[in-house]
C-alpha positions as a printed Julia matrix, in Angstrom:
103×3 Matrix{Float64}:
 39.18  -37.78  -35.76
 35.99  -38.36  -34.66
 34.62  -34.23  -35.0
 35.6   -35.09  -38.63
 33.77  -38.1   -38.81
 30.31  -36.47  -37.73
 30.43  -33.34  -39.55
 30.96  -36.03  -42.54
 27.54  -36.86  -42.22
 26.1   -33.39  -42.78
 28.55  -33.35  -45.69
 25.7   -33.4   -48.34
 23.46  -30.89  -46.62
 26.21  -29.04  -46.24
 27.19  -29.41  -49.93
 23.53  -28.75  -51.06
 23.57  -25.0   -49.42
 26.39  -24.52  -52.0
 29.44  -25.23  -49.78
 32.23  -26.93  -50.42
 34.11  -28.65  -47.79
 37.93  -28.99  -46.83
 39.49  -30.2   -43.21
 42.89  -27.64  -42.92
 45.74  -29.39  -40.54
 49.69  -28.95  -40.15
 49.68  -33.08  -40.37
 51.15  -34.51  -43.44
 49.58  -35.77  -46.14
 50.05  -39.3   -46.11
 48.55  -38.4   -42.11
 45.74  -36.75  -44.11
 45.7   -39.91  -46.42
 45.5   -42.62  -43.55
 42.58  -40.87  -41.76
 40.29  -40.55  -45.62
 40.93  -44.22  -45.39
 40.17  -45.12  -42.02
 37.35  -43.34  -41.79
 36.39  -42.96  -45.76
 35.73  -39.11  -45.32
 33.95  -37.2   -48.55
 35.88  -34.37  -48.6
 39.73  -33.81  -49.35
 42.21  -33.37  -45.98
 44.77  -30.0   -47.03
 48.28  -29.35  -45.38
 49.09  -26.16  -44.11
 53.15  -26.91  -42.61
 53.64  -23.21  -42.25
 50.26  -22.42  -40.16
 49.17  -19.67  -42.65
 45.51  -20.8   -42.97
 44.9   -21.6   -38.92
 46.84  -18.59  -38.36
 45.41  -16.07  -40.59
 42.11  -17.08  -38.94
 42.66  -17.81  -35.45
 43.11  -21.24  -35.28
 46.78  -21.46  -34.54
 48.44  -19.3   -31.49
 51.85  -19.04  -33.05
 53.0   -17.31  -30.2
 51.66  -19.82  -27.41
 52.19  -22.83  -30.41
 48.28  -23.55  -29.47
 45.72  -24.91  -32.38
 42.52  -24.44  -31.85
 39.47  -26.55  -33.45
 36.81  -24.92  -35.3
 35.33  -23.63  -38.95
 35.41  -21.26  -41.41
 32.75  -20.83  -44.01
 32.65  -18.69  -46.57
 28.99  -17.84  -48.48
 29.62  -18.79  -52.35
 27.17  -16.51  -52.89
 27.5   -12.88  -51.03
 31.12  -13.54  -49.91
 29.84  -12.87  -46.04
 32.16  -15.36  -43.57
 32.12  -17.04  -40.23
 34.88  -17.95  -38.17
 34.41  -20.38  -34.54
 36.59  -21.74  -32.63
 34.71  -24.58  -32.16
 36.31  -28.4   -30.5
 33.02  -29.73  -31.11
 32.42  -29.23  -34.81
 31.03  -32.67  -35.55
 28.99  -32.62  -31.96
 27.56  -29.45  -33.34
 26.84  -30.54  -36.62
 23.23  -29.17  -37.15
 23.94  -25.64  -35.21
 26.52  -25.12  -37.77
 24.22  -26.05  -40.72
 21.35  -23.59  -39.57
 24.49  -21.06  -39.26
 25.59  -21.7   -42.83
 21.3   -21.61  -43.77
 21.37  -17.99  -42.09
 24.88  -17.11  -43.86
């Protein structure tokens, strides 16, 4: 949860670059609501109950039963995409901002 809070600190800068932030996990909508209420996140959390999005983007290994943290970004103007496994997404927010600026 702390990684989401740290990422939220640069949410406005990310949105100023033209991106929209969504958190996606297999957690239930109620769990997501609880997290948003506890942390006051400015972005939505979406449920991936069947692991489709996570598996498609390499964040879930269905064979091993593993879930990884990370991010996928798609430049809204060019369609260029980057996907990275990054357990410290929030702590690495400045590096992510630089990647998004260059994308």
